[in-house]
Short mmCIF file of C-alpha atoms in Angstrom, two decimals:
data_model
loop_
_atom_site.label_atom_id
_atom_site.label_comp_id
_atom_site.label_asym_id
_atom_site.label_seq_id
_atom_site.Cartn_x
_atom_site.Cartn_y
_atom_site.Cartn_z
CA MET Z 386 6.73 -9.97 -5.71
CA LEU Z 387 3.18 -11.22 -4.24
CA SER Z 388 2.71 -15.04 -4.91
CA PRO Z 389 -0.10 -16.56 -6.76
CA GLU Z 390 -1.77 -17.33 -3.74
CA GLN Z 391 -1.55 -13.40 -2.54
CA VAL Z 392 -2.45 -12.31 -5.95
CA GLN Z 393 -5.83 -14.31 -6.21
CA GLU Z 394 -6.38 -12.72 -2.54
CA VAL Z 395 -6.06 -9.40 -3.84
CA ARG Z 396 -8.17 -9.86 -6.68
CA ASN Z 397 -11.04 -11.34 -4.97
CA LYS Z 398 -11.09 -8.44 -2.83
CA VAL Z 399 -10.89 -6.24 -6.25
CA TRP Z 400 -13.59 -7.82 -7.60
CA LEU Z 401 -15.74 -7.95 -4.35
CA ALA Z 402 -15.14 -4.18 -4.58
CA ASP Z 403 -16.18 -4.02 -8.17
CA GLN Z 404 -19.47 -6.15 -7.01
CA ALA Z 405 -20.26 -3.51 -4.78
CA MET Z 406 -20.00 -0.26 -7.02
CA ALA Z 407 -22.03 -2.20 -9.43
CA GLN Z 408 -24.73 -2.30 -6.92
CA ARG Z 409 -23.76 1.49 -6.79
CA ASP Z 410 -23.17 0.86 -2.55
CA HIS Z 411 -20.34 3.31 -2.29
CA GLU Z 412 -19.48 3.00 0.95
CA GLN Z 413 -19.26 -0.89 0.68
CA PHE Z 414 -16.91 -0.11 -2.33
CA ALA Z 415 -14.42 2.06 -0.78
CA ARG Z 416 -13.95 -0.29 1.94
CA ARG Z 417 -13.35 -2.97 0.24
CA ILE Z 418 -11.13 -1.06 -2.57
CA TRP Z 419 -9.01 -0.06 0.48
CA GLU Z 420 -9.22 -3.51 2.08
CA ALA Z 421 -7.56 -4.90 -1.26
CA THR Z 422 -4.78 -2.19 -1.38
CA ALA Z 423 -4.01 -2.69 2.19
CA HIS Z 424 -3.67 -6.19 1.52
CA ALA Z 425 -1.38 -5.96 -0.95
CA ILE Z 426 0.60 -3.45 0.76
CA LYS Z 427 1.06 -5.72 3.78
CA CYS Z 428 1.84 -8.73 1.70
CA VAL Z 429 4.89 -6.77 0.54
CA ALA Z 430 5.53 -5.48 3.89
CA ARG Z 431 5.99 -8.64 5.42
CA GLN Z 432 8.38 -9.97 2.99
CA ARG Z 433 10.42 -7.12 3.65
CA GLY Z 434 9.76 -7.33 7.45
CA TRP Z 435 8.47 -3.93 7.94
CA PRO Z 436 5.52 -3.40 10.21
CA CYS Z 437 2.18 -3.27 9.26
CA ALA Z 438 -0.36 -3.80 11.82
CA THR Z 439 -1.74 -0.39 11.80
CA PHE Z 440 -3.30 1.88 9.12
CA GLU Z 441 -0.18 4.42 10.07
CA GLU Z 442 2.18 1.59 9.26
CA ILE Z 443 0.30 0.07 6.14
CA TYR Z 444 0.32 3.40 4.93
CA GLU Z 445 4.14 4.05 5.39
CA SER Z 446 4.79 0.88 4.09
CA GLY Z 447 2.64 2.26 0.74
CA ARG Z 448 4.44 5.54 0.83
CA ARG Z 449 8.22 3.47 1.13
CA ILE Z 450 7.14 0.97 -1.64
CA ALA Z 451 6.15 4.58 -4.23
CA LYS Z 452 9.21 5.53 -3.32
CA GLU Z 453 11.20 2.65 -5.00
CA HIS Z 454 8.83 2.86 -8.25
CA PRO Z 455 10.53 4.83 -11.49
CA ASN Z 456 7.26 6.85 -10.98
CA GLU Z 457 6.86 7.69 -7.63
CA TYR Z 458 4.47 10.44 -7.78
CA ALA Z 459 1.67 8.76 -9.88
CA LEU Z 460 2.15 5.61 -7.48
CA MET Z 461 1.82 8.28 -4.22
CA SER Z 462 -1.06 9.67 -6.13
CA ALA Z 463 -2.66 6.47 -6.66
CA LEU Z 464 -2.03 5.37 -3.42
CA GLY Z 465 -3.74 8.29 -1.83
CA SER Z 466 -6.77 7.97 -3.99
CA ALA Z 467 -6.67 4.43 -2.45
CA GLU Z 468 -6.34 6.01 1.40
CA LEU Z 469 -9.24 8.41 0.45
CA SER Z 470 -11.34 5.57 -0.23
CA ARG Z 471 -10.79 4.36 3.15
CA ALA Z 472 -12.11 7.58 4.78
CA ASN Z 473 -15.11 7.36 2.10
CA GLY Z 474 -15.64 3.88 3.40
CA GLN Z 475 -16.04 5.18 7.16
CA GLY Z 476 -18.65 7.76 6.23
CA LEU Z 477 -18.73 9.34 2.43
CA VAL Z 478 -16.58 12.32 2.51
CA MET Z 479 -17.13 12.64 -1.69
CA GLU Z 480 -19.85 12.96 -3.83
CA ARG Z 481 -20.89 9.59 -5.50
CA TYR Z 482 -20.24 10.76 -8.67
CA GLU Z 483 -16.50 11.59 -7.76
CA ILE Z 484 -16.29 7.91 -6.14
CA GLU Z 485 -17.30 6.37 -9.45
CA GLU Z 486 -14.75 9.10 -11.26
CA ASP Z 487 -12.23 7.56 -9.06
CA TRP Z 488 -12.97 4.18 -9.48
CA ASP Z 489 -10.05 2.77 -11.83
CA ILE Z 490 -7.77 5.26 -10.01
CA SER Z 491 -7.88 3.45 -6.45
CA THR Z 492 -6.83 0.05 -8.43
CA ALA Z 493 -3.89 2.12 -10.05
CA PHE Z 494 -1.43 1.31 -6.86
CA ILE Z 495 -2.07 -2.31 -6.63
CA ASP Z 496 -1.56 -2.73 -10.56
CA ARG Z 497 1.64 -1.09 -10.33
CA LEU Z 498 2.32 -3.01 -7.04
CA LEU Z 499 1.53 -6.50 -9.09
CA GLY Z 500 3.06 -5.23 -12.35
CA TYR Z 501 -0.37 -5.61 -14.40
CA SER Z 502 -3.78 -5.07 -14.37
CA VAL Z 503 -5.58 -6.87 -10.98
CA ARG Z 504 -8.71 -7.02 -13.17
CA ASP Z 505 -6.53 -9.29 -15.96
CA VAL Z 506 -7.57 -12.74 -14.89
CA GLY Z 507 -4.83 -14.33 -17.06
CA GLY Z 508 -1.78 -11.89 -15.61
CA VAL Z 509 -0.77 -10.93 -18.80
CA THR Z 510 1.90 -7.99 -18.27
CA VAL Z 511 0.53 -4.54 -19.79
#
């Protein structure tokens, strides 16, 4: 479980990603949403003593977290979408409309990690 401070850091990163999307800056959105996802994974990984210094370690930690979830495949799919955002942040590999269609999918991993919507400022469990 993330601390309230960690949750707020993740929310801030998602907010920045959403702002980039609102401005139709797809590459910036992609970078920002991956940063939010990676930050959330790192917080959990550090609590568990897992390495999280490289992309490979972060992604493996995300996979380990997904395997603990009752709906592992949905979580793996959401993690895969977030990872694809990482690739788009390094130079668009998807069409802009595809990124827009996947906008909310990219946050699904974070939502499941937190146990509620990262965009829900009140922190009410969904």
